[in-house]
Amino acid sequence: PASDILHQLAEYKHFGVITFQAEDEIAAIGAAIGASFGGALGVTGSSGPGIALKQEGIGLAVMTELPVVVIDVQRGGPSTGLPTKTEQADLLQAIHGRNGECPVPVIAACTPSDCFQAAIEAFAIATKYMTPVLLLSDGYLANGSEPWRLPEFEQLPKIEITHATQPNDAAGFMPYRRNAELVRPWAIPGTPGLEHRIGGLEKQDITGGVSYDPANHEHMVRTRAAKVAGIKPIGEDLILTGPNRGKVLVIGWGGTFGAIKAATLRMQEDGEQVSACHIRYMNPLPARLGELMRRFERVMVAELNCGQLAMILRARYLVDAKVLSKVRGQPFTIEELVRAIRQVIQGEEPTLSTVAEENTLSGG
């Protein structure tokens, strides 16, 4: 379901957009990294299997600290799986799918129009923090639509890009001398006086030379992690529907936004103290998320996988999150969510109807 991105971008040659369909996924991520090394905005996209192939390249972008945006339009898996059906099973792959300590920011769009906004935020974060960014969509969003007013160009968030133009040290250019946000400078190859080397081998802090020093390696690993952990959201990191305290908080992410919001509003109309929290920034997670969850008696996570976000929330916040999971290649229905929320209110585990029950209800 990611193919439409290339098809659409190919129409914008008159805006200086250069596109090509690489021979494989590894070549595509390599080309995007090369474009970023040359000072351009590099972007590549695929679905789950292709992202798996790109992971080594994403790790290279983390090590070299170059701004690349990688779009994952999730589909049913594993392997070829359900290539025309939706799923949200790539969250753990997006956050943890590379070798080594290799953190990257992850943003998840929640509506078709939010895909536009989230892409701007992904590029803004990538260029501001010199890091690859994973942007998650899914088949439901990719094949969906909604009324959307084209924004005025002047009203769009500015993506500030600063390239180094002169040495930053008396001894010459230091490619890993960082600013207050732990971001290294972005120097375009060929700029006089800014000659430097980058690559997949660990770098000496500040100078950028190859280093096998144990203390330096730990310092660089923790520095890269701290940079990502300190990223401040460009847009909304979470969307809250309802009061910030109550009986049940329904947490979702990605393309489940519409169904969860509709189900939550229906429960509120019935007088239930239910709110919904939709997370857009999956890594780092919103700073207020932990406190928000503690204000509710119960938490339910609804996602189109076997509980990947719930596992993250349990590990980080020690919250007893109930899980409503669905992996049928279909989005949630409002009725499924309302039923599950009522179960959680009553202290039960949330469940989906079985396939046999659905066949009976539909007359099959």
Short mmCIF file of C-alpha atoms in Angstrom, two decimals:
data_model
loop_
_atom_site.label_atom_id
_atom_site.label_comp_id
_atom_site.label_asym_id
_atom_site.label_seq_id
_atom_site.Cartn_x
_atom_site.Cartn_y
_atom_site.Cartn_z
CA PRO A 1 0.00 0.00 0.00
CA ALA A 2 3.02 2.37 -0.03
CA SER A 3 3.31 2.52 -3.83
CA ASP A 4 1.07 5.59 -4.17
CA ILE A 5 3.68 7.73 -2.41
CA LEU A 6 6.20 7.22 -5.22
CA HIS A 7 3.52 7.65 -7.88
CA GLN A 8 2.44 10.99 -6.39
CA LEU A 9 5.94 12.37 -5.81
CA ALA A 10 6.91 11.51 -9.38
CA GLU A 11 4.47 14.20 -10.56
CA TYR A 12 6.42 16.98 -8.82
CA LYS A 13 9.59 17.13 -10.90
CA HIS A 14 8.93 20.83 -11.56
CA PHE A 15 9.34 21.41 -7.80
CA GLY A 16 12.80 19.86 -7.81
CA VAL A 17 11.63 16.46 -6.54
CA ILE A 18 13.83 13.64 -7.81
CA THR A 19 12.33 10.14 -7.69
CA PHE A 20 13.35 6.70 -8.87
CA GLN A 21 12.30 3.14 -8.20
CA ALA A 22 15.37 1.31 -6.92
CA GLU A 23 16.13 -2.30 -7.74
CA ASP A 24 15.47 -3.37 -4.15
CA GLU A 25 14.71 -2.06 -0.67
CA ILE A 26 18.35 -1.95 0.41
CA ALA A 27 19.29 0.17 -2.59
CA ALA A 28 16.37 2.50 -1.84
CA ILE A 29 17.43 3.24 1.75
CA GLY A 30 21.04 3.59 0.60
CA ALA A 31 20.01 6.15 -2.02
CA ALA A 32 17.99 8.09 0.55
CA ILE A 33 20.98 8.19 2.92
CA GLY A 34 23.20 9.33 0.05
CA ALA A 35 20.76 12.11 -0.80
CA SER A 36 20.83 13.30 2.81
CA PHE A 37 24.62 13.12 2.92
CA GLY A 38 24.57 15.40 -0.13
CA GLY A 39 22.37 17.95 1.65
CA ALA A 40 18.93 16.99 0.30
CA LEU A 41 15.84 15.63 2.03
CA GLY A 42 16.03 11.86 1.64
CA VAL A 43 12.86 9.77 1.91
CA THR A 44 11.97 6.16 1.18
CA GLY A 45 8.84 4.14 1.81
CA SER A 46 7.59 0.58 1.87
CA SER A 47 5.44 -1.77 3.93
CA GLY A 48 6.49 -4.24 6.61
CA PRO A 49 8.69 -6.69 4.65
CA GLY A 50 10.48 -3.84 2.88
CA ILE A 51 11.10 -2.04 6.16
CA ALA A 52 12.72 -5.23 7.50
CA LEU A 53 15.16 -5.11 4.58
CA LYS A 54 15.86 -1.40 5.15
CA GLN A 55 16.71 -1.81 8.84
CA GLU A 56 20.48 -2.16 8.39
CA GLY A 57 20.44 1.03 6.34
CA ILE A 58 18.39 2.80 8.99
CA GLY A 59 21.04 1.75 11.50
CA LEU A 60 23.67 3.33 9.24
CA ALA A 61 21.68 6.58 9.24
CA VAL A 62 21.54 6.43 13.05
CA MET A 63 25.31 5.94 13.26
CA THR A 64 26.11 8.65 10.71
CA GLU A 65 23.37 10.89 12.18
CA LEU A 66 21.83 11.89 8.86
CA PRO A 67 18.22 13.05 8.38
CA VAL A 68 16.20 10.42 6.50
CA VAL A 69 12.44 9.82 6.59
CA VAL A 70 11.31 6.20 6.24
CA ILE A 71 7.58 5.62 5.68
CA ASP A 72 6.03 2.29 6.68
CA VAL A 73 2.51 1.73 5.37
CA GLN A 74 1.67 -1.32 7.44
CA ARG A 75 -0.18 -4.34 6.10
CA GLY A 76 -1.05 -7.83 7.28
CA GLY A 77 1.96 -10.08 7.83
CA PRO A 78 4.31 -11.80 8.36
CA SER A 79 6.09 -12.27 5.02
CA THR A 80 3.85 -11.37 2.07
CA GLY A 81 0.92 -11.93 4.42
CA LEU A 82 -2.12 -9.88 3.45
CA PRO A 83 -0.69 -7.27 1.08
CA THR A 84 -4.05 -5.55 0.48
CA LYS A 85 -5.27 -5.61 4.09
CA THR A 86 -4.54 -3.38 7.07
CA GLU A 87 -2.67 -4.14 10.29
CA GLN A 88 -0.62 -2.34 12.96
CA ALA A 89 1.95 -5.05 13.60
CA ASP A 90 5.13 -3.09 12.77
CA LEU A 91 5.31 -0.93 15.90
CA LEU A 92 7.97 -2.99 17.66
CA GLN A 93 9.88 -3.33 14.39
CA ALA A 94 9.84 0.45 13.98
CA ILE A 95 11.07 1.15 17.51
CA HIS A 96 13.43 -1.80 18.08
CA GLY A 97 14.02 -3.45 14.71
CA ARG A 98 17.73 -2.72 14.24
CA ASN A 99 20.86 -4.27 15.70
CA GLY A 100 22.60 -2.63 18.61
CA GLU A 101 21.34 0.29 20.69
CA CYS A 102 19.74 2.13 17.79
CA PRO A 103 16.92 4.49 18.82
CA VAL A 104 14.90 6.44 16.27
CA PRO A 105 11.89 8.75 16.63
CA VAL A 106 8.62 7.21 15.44
CA ILE A 107 5.49 9.14 14.44
CA ALA A 108 2.13 7.52 13.60
CA ALA A 109 -0.41 9.35 11.44
CA CYS A 110 -4.02 8.89 12.57
CA THR A 111 -6.16 10.05 9.61
CA PRO A 112 -5.65 10.45 5.85
CA SER A 113 -5.19 14.21 6.25
CA ASP A 114 -2.87 13.69 9.21
CA CYS A 115 -0.54 11.78 6.88
CA PHE A 116 0.25 15.17 5.30
CA GLN A 117 0.83 16.87 8.65
CA ALA A 118 2.80 13.95 10.09
CA ALA A 119 5.10 13.92 7.06
CA ILE A 120 5.95 17.58 7.64
CA GLU A 121 6.65 16.86 11.30
CA ALA A 122 8.83 13.87 10.39
CA PHE A 123 11.00 15.97 8.08
CA ALA A 124 11.18 18.82 10.61
CA ILE A 125 12.39 16.45 13.33
CA ALA A 126 14.81 14.64 11.01
CA THR A 127 16.52 17.87 9.94
CA LYS A 128 16.44 19.56 13.35
CA TYR A 129 17.84 16.57 15.24
CA MET A 130 19.93 14.95 12.46
CA THR A 131 18.30 11.55 12.75
CA PRO A 132 16.30 9.10 10.67
CA VAL A 133 12.57 9.19 11.46
CA LEU A 134 10.08 6.39 10.95
CA LEU A 135 6.61 7.53 9.88
CA LEU A 136 3.91 4.90 10.35
CA SER A 137 0.74 4.66 8.31
CA ASP A 138 -1.37 1.60 7.51
CA GLY A 139 -3.44 0.12 4.74
CA TYR A 140 -6.67 1.55 6.18
CA LEU A 141 -5.30 5.10 5.99
CA ALA A 142 -3.54 4.58 2.68
CA ASN A 143 -6.77 3.48 1.00
CA GLY A 144 -8.99 5.90 2.91
CA SER A 145 -10.06 9.47 2.22
CA GLU A 146 -11.67 12.42 3.96
CA PRO A 147 -12.65 16.01 3.10
CA TRP A 148 -9.54 18.14 3.41
CA ARG A 149 -8.87 21.77 2.60
CA LEU A 150 -5.51 22.30 0.94
CA PRO A 151 -3.49 24.50 3.31
CA GLU A 152 -1.95 27.77 2.23
CA PHE A 153 1.77 27.34 1.68
CA GLU A 154 2.57 30.26 3.97
CA GLN A 155 0.68 28.58 6.83
CA LEU A 156 2.66 25.35 6.73
CA PRO A 157 5.23 24.74 9.48
CA LYS A 158 8.70 25.81 8.41
CA ILE A 159 11.33 23.12 8.04
CA GLU A 160 14.50 24.90 9.08
CA ILE A 161 17.61 23.53 7.39
CA THR A 162 21.08 24.75 8.33
CA HIS A 163 24.20 23.51 6.58
CA ALA A 164 27.62 24.16 8.06
CA THR A 165 29.59 26.71 6.06
CA GLN A 166 32.85 27.05 8.00
CA PRO A 167 35.02 25.08 10.45
CA ASN A 168 33.70 24.91 14.01
CA ASP A 169 37.06 24.48 15.72
CA ALA A 170 40.51 26.03 15.55
CA ALA A 171 41.84 22.63 14.47
CA GLY A 172 39.33 22.36 11.62
CA PHE A 173 35.86 20.93 11.14
CA MET A 174 34.65 18.63 13.91
CA PRO A 175 31.69 16.62 12.52
CA TYR A 176 30.54 15.39 15.94
CA ARG A 177 30.77 18.59 17.95
CA ARG A 178 27.21 18.97 19.22
CA ASN A 179 24.88 21.79 20.15
CA ALA A 180 22.79 22.00 23.32
CA GLU A 181 20.31 19.46 21.91
CA LEU A 182 23.14 17.00 21.16
CA VAL A 183 22.81 17.56 17.40
CA ARG A 184 25.88 17.42 15.17
CA PRO A 185 26.37 19.83 12.22
CA TRP A 186 25.18 18.98 8.69
CA ALA A 187 28.03 19.64 6.25
CA ILE A 188 27.65 19.12 2.50
CA PRO A 189 30.54 17.20 0.90
CA GLY A 190 32.74 19.46 -1.16
CA THR A 191 32.36 22.50 1.07
CA PRO A 192 35.90 23.97 1.41
CA GLY A 193 37.39 23.36 4.84
CA LEU A 194 34.66 20.94 5.94
CA GLU A 195 36.21 17.69 4.73
CA HIS A 196 35.18 14.81 6.99
CA ARG A 197 34.45 11.09 7.02
CA ILE A 198 31.34 9.25 8.13
CA GLY A 199 30.37 5.59 8.02
CA GLY A 200 29.05 2.66 9.98
CA LEU A 201 32.05 2.24 12.30
CA GLU A 202 31.82 3.86 15.72
CA LYS A 203 33.09 7.43 15.78
CA GLN A 204 35.33 9.26 18.19
CA ASP A 205 33.34 11.95 19.95
CA ILE A 206 33.81 15.39 18.39
CA THR A 207 36.51 14.50 15.82
CA GLY A 208 34.59 11.74 14.02
CA GLY A 209 37.58 9.44 13.66
CA VAL A 210 37.08 5.68 13.89
CA SER A 211 37.23 4.58 17.54
CA TYR A 212 37.21 1.22 19.31
CA ASP A 213 37.63 2.80 22.75
CA PRO A 214 35.14 1.21 25.21
CA ALA A 215 34.40 4.40 27.13
CA ASN A 216 33.91 6.39 23.94
CA HIS A 217 31.52 3.77 22.55
CA GLU A 218 29.35 3.89 25.65
CA HIS A 219 29.42 7.68 25.58
CA MET A 220 28.32 7.80 21.94
CA VAL A 221 25.59 5.17 22.44
CA ARG A 222 24.15 7.10 25.38
CA THR A 223 24.51 10.42 23.56
CA ARG A 224 22.54 9.20 20.55
CA ALA A 225 19.87 7.79 22.87
CA ALA A 226 19.67 11.03 24.87
CA LYS A 227 19.27 13.04 21.66
CA VAL A 228 16.24 10.99 20.61
CA ALA A 229 14.79 10.94 24.13
CA GLY A 230 15.01 14.74 24.23
CA ILE A 231 13.09 15.33 21.01
CA LYS A 232 10.25 17.82 21.50
CA PRO A 233 7.10 17.26 19.43
CA ILE A 234 6.49 19.58 16.49
CA GLY A 235 2.73 18.91 16.52
CA GLU A 236 0.30 17.14 18.84
CA ASP A 237 1.97 14.21 20.58
CA LEU A 238 -1.39 12.85 21.72
CA ILE A 239 -5.06 13.67 21.11
CA LEU A 240 -7.41 13.48 24.10
CA THR A 241 -11.15 12.97 23.60
CA GLY A 242 -13.01 13.69 26.83
CA PRO A 243 -11.96 14.68 30.38
CA ASN A 244 -8.45 14.01 31.66
CA ARG A 245 -9.72 11.74 34.44
CA GLY A 246 -12.45 9.15 34.80
CA LYS A 247 -13.22 5.44 34.87
CA VAL A 248 -11.77 4.09 31.59
CA LEU A 249 -9.10 5.50 29.28
CA VAL A 250 -9.04 3.95 25.82
CA ILE A 251 -5.60 4.25 24.21
CA GLY A 252 -5.02 3.86 20.49
CA TRP A 253 -2.65 4.89 17.74
CA GLY A 254 -2.59 5.11 13.96
CA GLY A 255 -5.64 4.48 11.79
CA THR A 256 -7.87 3.33 14.67
CA PHE A 257 -8.47 7.00 15.59
CA GLY A 258 -11.90 7.45 14.01
CA ALA A 259 -13.47 4.27 15.37
CA ILE A 260 -12.07 4.78 18.88
CA LYS A 261 -13.23 8.40 18.99
CA ALA A 262 -16.73 7.49 17.78
CA ALA A 263 -17.03 4.66 20.33
CA THR A 264 -15.81 6.93 23.13
CA LEU A 265 -18.31 9.65 22.26
CA ARG A 266 -21.10 7.06 22.23
CA MET A 267 -20.10 5.89 25.70
CA GLN A 268 -20.01 9.49 26.93
CA GLU A 269 -23.53 10.03 25.56
CA ASP A 270 -24.60 7.04 27.65
CA GLY A 271 -23.22 8.75 30.75
CA GLU A 272 -20.07 6.66 31.13
CA GLN A 273 -16.83 8.25 32.36
CA VAL A 274 -14.78 7.18 29.35
CA SER A 275 -12.07 9.13 27.52
CA ALA A 276 -9.80 8.30 24.61
CA CYS A 277 -6.10 9.04 24.20
CA HIS A 278 -4.69 8.68 20.70
CA ILE A 279 -0.89 8.68 20.58
CA ARG A 280 0.87 10.24 17.57
CA TYR A 281 4.45 10.22 18.88
CA MET A 282 5.29 6.58 19.52
CA ASN A 283 8.95 7.23 20.35
CA PRO A 284 9.69 9.11 22.46
CA LEU A 285 6.28 8.72 24.08
CA PRO A 286 4.40 11.87 25.18
CA ALA A 287 5.75 13.27 28.44
CA ARG A 288 2.26 13.57 30.00
CA LEU A 289 1.13 10.05 29.11
CA GLY A 290 2.11 8.40 32.39
CA GLU A 291 0.32 10.96 34.55
CA LEU A 292 -2.74 10.82 32.29
CA MET A 293 -3.07 7.03 32.65
CA ARG A 294 -2.81 7.28 36.44
CA ARG A 295 -5.92 9.49 36.51
CA PHE A 296 -8.16 6.67 35.30
CA GLU A 297 -9.33 3.56 37.13
CA ARG A 298 -8.73 1.32 34.13
CA VAL A 299 -6.79 1.52 30.86
CA MET A 300 -7.65 -0.34 27.66
CA VAL A 301 -5.35 -0.39 24.63
CA ALA A 302 -7.04 -1.11 21.30
CA GLU A 303 -4.73 -1.98 18.42
CA LEU A 304 -4.64 -4.07 15.26
CA ASN A 305 -1.92 -6.42 16.49
CA CYS A 306 -1.44 -8.77 19.42
CA GLY A 307 -0.73 -6.04 21.97
CA GLN A 308 2.55 -4.35 20.97
CA LEU A 309 1.79 -0.87 22.36
CA ALA A 310 0.25 -2.41 25.47
CA MET A 311 3.49 -4.31 26.10
CA ILE A 312 5.48 -1.07 25.83
CA LEU A 313 3.14 0.78 28.21
CA ARG A 314 3.20 -2.06 30.74
CA ALA A 315 7.00 -2.18 30.70
CA ARG A 316 7.55 1.56 30.95
CA TYR A 317 4.71 2.69 33.23
CA LEU A 318 3.85 -0.55 35.11
CA VAL A 319 0.21 0.03 34.18
CA ASP A 320 -2.27 -2.86 34.14
CA ALA A 321 -3.39 -2.16 30.57
CA LYS A 322 -6.14 -4.36 29.18
CA VAL A 323 -5.72 -5.27 25.51
CA LEU A 324 -8.29 -5.37 22.74
CA SER A 325 -6.38 -6.81 19.81
CA LYS A 326 -7.55 -7.61 16.30
CA VAL A 327 -5.49 -9.22 13.53
CA ARG A 328 -8.05 -10.05 10.87
CA GLY A 329 -6.90 -7.63 8.18
CA GLN A 330 -9.84 -5.37 9.05
CA PRO A 331 -10.20 -2.20 11.13
CA PHE A 332 -12.16 -2.03 14.37
CA THR A 333 -15.88 -1.42 14.16
CA ILE A 334 -17.51 1.02 16.56
CA GLU A 335 -19.69 -1.79 17.90
CA GLU A 336 -16.64 -3.94 18.72
CA LEU A 337 -15.08 -1.10 20.68
CA VAL A 338 -18.27 -0.20 22.55
CA ARG A 339 -18.71 -3.83 23.61
CA ALA A 340 -15.10 -4.06 24.80
CA ILE A 341 -15.30 -0.78 26.74
CA ARG A 342 -18.42 -2.01 28.53
CA GLN A 343 -16.57 -5.20 29.46
CA VAL A 344 -13.69 -3.19 30.94
CA ILE A 345 -16.10 -0.98 32.89
CA GLN A 346 -17.53 -4.16 34.43
CA GLY A 347 -14.05 -5.39 35.34
CA GLU A 348 -13.88 -8.02 32.60
CA GLU A 349 -11.25 -8.67 29.95
CA PRO A 350 -12.12 -7.04 26.60
CA THR A 351 -12.89 -9.51 23.83
CA LEU A 352 -13.82 -9.54 20.16
CA SER A 353 -16.64 -11.61 18.82
CA THR A 354 -15.41 -14.88 17.33
CA VAL A 355 -15.49 -15.56 13.62
CA ALA A 356 -18.28 -18.09 14.24
CA GLU A 357 -20.32 -15.47 16.11
CA GLU A 358 -19.82 -12.98 13.28
CA ASN A 359 -20.99 -15.54 10.73
CA THR A 360 -24.10 -16.19 12.81
CA LEU A 361 -24.87 -12.49 13.13
CA SER A 362 -24.40 -11.95 9.40
CA GLY A 363 -26.47 -14.99 8.49
CA GLY A 364 -23.44 -16.86 7.12
#
